[in-house]
Coordinates of C-alpha atoms and ligand atoms in Angstrom, one line a residue:
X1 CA 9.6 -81.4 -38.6
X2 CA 9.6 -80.1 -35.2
X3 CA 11.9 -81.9 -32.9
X4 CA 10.6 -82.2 -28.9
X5 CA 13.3 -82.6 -25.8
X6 CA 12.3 -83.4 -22.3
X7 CA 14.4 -84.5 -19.2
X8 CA 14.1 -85.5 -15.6
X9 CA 13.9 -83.8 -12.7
X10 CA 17.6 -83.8 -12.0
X11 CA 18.8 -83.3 -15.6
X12 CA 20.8 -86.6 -15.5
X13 CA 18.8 -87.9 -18.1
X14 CA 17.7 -86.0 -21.6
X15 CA 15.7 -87.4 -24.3
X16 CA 14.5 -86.0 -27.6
X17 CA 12.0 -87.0 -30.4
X18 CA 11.2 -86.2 -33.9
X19 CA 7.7 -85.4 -35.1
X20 CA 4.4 -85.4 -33.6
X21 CA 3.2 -88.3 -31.4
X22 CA 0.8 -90.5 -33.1
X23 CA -1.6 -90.5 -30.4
X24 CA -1.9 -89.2 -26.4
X25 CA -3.3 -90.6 -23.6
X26 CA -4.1 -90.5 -19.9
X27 CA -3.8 -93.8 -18.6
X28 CA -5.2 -94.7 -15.3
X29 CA -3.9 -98.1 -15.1
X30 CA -2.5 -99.5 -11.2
X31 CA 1.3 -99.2 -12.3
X32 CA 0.6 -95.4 -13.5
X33 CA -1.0 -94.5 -10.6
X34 CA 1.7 -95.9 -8.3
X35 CA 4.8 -94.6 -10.6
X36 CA 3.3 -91.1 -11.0
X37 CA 1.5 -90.7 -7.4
X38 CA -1.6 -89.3 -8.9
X39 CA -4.9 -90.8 -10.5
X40 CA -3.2 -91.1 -13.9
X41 CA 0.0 -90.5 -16.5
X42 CA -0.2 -88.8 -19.8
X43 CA 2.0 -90.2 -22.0
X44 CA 2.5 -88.9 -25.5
X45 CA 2.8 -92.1 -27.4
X46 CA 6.1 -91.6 -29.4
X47 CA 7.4 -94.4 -32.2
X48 CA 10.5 -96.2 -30.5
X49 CA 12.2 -94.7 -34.2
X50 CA 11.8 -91.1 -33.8
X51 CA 13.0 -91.6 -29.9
X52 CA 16.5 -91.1 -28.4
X53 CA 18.1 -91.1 -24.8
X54 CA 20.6 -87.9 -25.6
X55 CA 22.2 -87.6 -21.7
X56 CA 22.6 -90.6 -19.1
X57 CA 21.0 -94.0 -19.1
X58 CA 17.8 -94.5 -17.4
X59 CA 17.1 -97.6 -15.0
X60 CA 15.1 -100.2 -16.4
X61 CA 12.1 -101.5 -13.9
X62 CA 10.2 -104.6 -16.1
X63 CA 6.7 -106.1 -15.7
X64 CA 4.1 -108.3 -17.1
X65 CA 1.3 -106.0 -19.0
X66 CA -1.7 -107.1 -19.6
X67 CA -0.8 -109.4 -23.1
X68 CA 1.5 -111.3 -20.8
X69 CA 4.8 -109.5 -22.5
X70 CA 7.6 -107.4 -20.6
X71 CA 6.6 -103.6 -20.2
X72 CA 9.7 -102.0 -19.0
X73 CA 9.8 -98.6 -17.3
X74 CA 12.7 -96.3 -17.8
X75 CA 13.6 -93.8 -14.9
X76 CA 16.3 -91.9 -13.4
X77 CA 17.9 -93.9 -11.0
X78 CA 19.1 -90.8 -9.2
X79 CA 16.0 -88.5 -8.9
X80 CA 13.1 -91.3 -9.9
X81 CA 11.0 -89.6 -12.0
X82 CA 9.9 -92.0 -14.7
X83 CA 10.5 -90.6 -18.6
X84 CA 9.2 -93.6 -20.5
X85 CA 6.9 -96.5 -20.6
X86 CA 8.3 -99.0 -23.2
X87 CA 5.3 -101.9 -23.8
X88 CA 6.8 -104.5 -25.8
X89 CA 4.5 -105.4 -28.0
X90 CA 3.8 -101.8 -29.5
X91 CA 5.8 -99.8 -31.7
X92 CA 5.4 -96.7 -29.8
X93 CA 7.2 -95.6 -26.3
X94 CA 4.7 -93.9 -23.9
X95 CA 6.4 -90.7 -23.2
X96 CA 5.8 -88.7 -20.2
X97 CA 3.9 -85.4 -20.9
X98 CA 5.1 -83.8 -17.5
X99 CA 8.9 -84.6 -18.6
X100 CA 8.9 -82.2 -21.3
X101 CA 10.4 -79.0 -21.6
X102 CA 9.5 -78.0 -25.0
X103 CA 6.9 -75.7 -25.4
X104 CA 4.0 -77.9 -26.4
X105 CA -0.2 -77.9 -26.5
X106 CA -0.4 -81.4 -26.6
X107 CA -4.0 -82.6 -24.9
X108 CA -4.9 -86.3 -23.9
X109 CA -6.8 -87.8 -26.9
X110 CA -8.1 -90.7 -24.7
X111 CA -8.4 -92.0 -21.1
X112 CA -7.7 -95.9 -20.7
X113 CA -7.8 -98.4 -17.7
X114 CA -10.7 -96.4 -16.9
X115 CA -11.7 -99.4 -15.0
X116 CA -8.8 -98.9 -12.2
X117 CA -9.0 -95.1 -11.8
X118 CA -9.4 -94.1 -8.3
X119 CA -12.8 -92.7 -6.9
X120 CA -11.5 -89.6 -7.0
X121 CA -9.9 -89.5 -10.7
X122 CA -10.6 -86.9 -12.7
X123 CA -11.4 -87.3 -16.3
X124 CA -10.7 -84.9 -19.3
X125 CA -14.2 -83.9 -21.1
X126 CA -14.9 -84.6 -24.6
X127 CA -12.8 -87.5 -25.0
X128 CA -13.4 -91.4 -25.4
X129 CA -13.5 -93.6 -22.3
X130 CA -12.0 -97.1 -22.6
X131 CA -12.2 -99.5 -19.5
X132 CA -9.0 -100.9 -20.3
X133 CA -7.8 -100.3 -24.2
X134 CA -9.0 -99.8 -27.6
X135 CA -8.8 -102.4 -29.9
X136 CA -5.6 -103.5 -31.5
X137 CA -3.3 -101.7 -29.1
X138 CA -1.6 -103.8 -26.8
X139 CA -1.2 -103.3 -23.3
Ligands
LIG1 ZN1 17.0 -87.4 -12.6
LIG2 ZN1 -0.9 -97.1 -17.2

C-alpha cells in the first residue's frame, strides 16, 4: 500500500496517509475560496483512520458547515497554509492536494459548491457538476 506525505509551506507541520483517497474534489465553496485565495481547493478526501499529523500541531480554525455541525480547519499557525479540512460529520479529512510532496497523478473527480464559484472559476472538463453536494455526503 502506497503511503503519501505532504507538509506546509514552512515544514513546521508534516502529515502522512495510507492508501489511496476514496474520492477528490475541487470545491468552490466561500470558505475555500477565502482559505486558498483562488476560485477553489482540491482536497483529496482521506479517511480520518489512514491520516496522521507526523511533525508539529496545526491550529484549529472551526465553523458551522452547511448540516449545522463544526467543520474545523487545520493550518500552520506559523506560515498559514491550510493542510486539512476536517467536516465533522464525515469520515474522511479533506486533504489539500497542493500540500503534497509525494509524487502523485491524482485529478479532481468532482467540482462541488458550484453554486458559489466566482465568475471567473474555472472548471475541470469531463467531470460532474454539483451546485452544492452529492447526495449522502455531508457538508
Ligand atoms: Zn508552516
Ligand atoms: Zn469548500
Amino acid at each position: 500500500m502506497k503511503n503519501y506525505k505532504g507538509k506546509c509551506s514552512c515544514g513546521n507541520i508534516e502529515y502522512c496517509f495510507e492508501g489511496e483517497p476514496i474520492s477528490s474534489a475541487f470545491c468552490y465553496c466561500d470558505n475555500c475560496q477565502t482559505h486558498t485565495g483562488s476560485d477553489k481547493w482540491f482536497g483529496l478526501w482521506v479517511l480520518k483512520e489512514k491520516f496522521r499529523f507526523s511533525k508539529g500541531e496545526p491550529t484549529i480554525f472551526t465553523r458551522l458547515g452547511d448540516s449545522g455541525e463544526a467543520v474545523n480547519h487545520a493550518f500552520c499557525g506559523n506560515c498559514g497554509t491550510t493542510l486539512l479540512v476536517d467536516p465533522k460529520v464525515v469520515d474522511f479529512y479533506s486533504v489539500g492536494a497542493s500540500t503534497l510532496t509525494t509524487e502523485n497523478d491524482f485529478s479532481p473527480k468532482m467540482a462541488i459548491y458550484t453554486a458559489s464559484a466566482p465568475k471567473w472559476a474555472v472548471f475541470p472538463e469531463g467531470v460532474p457538476k454539483f451546485d452544492l453536494l452529492p447526495s449522502g455526503v455531508g457538508g
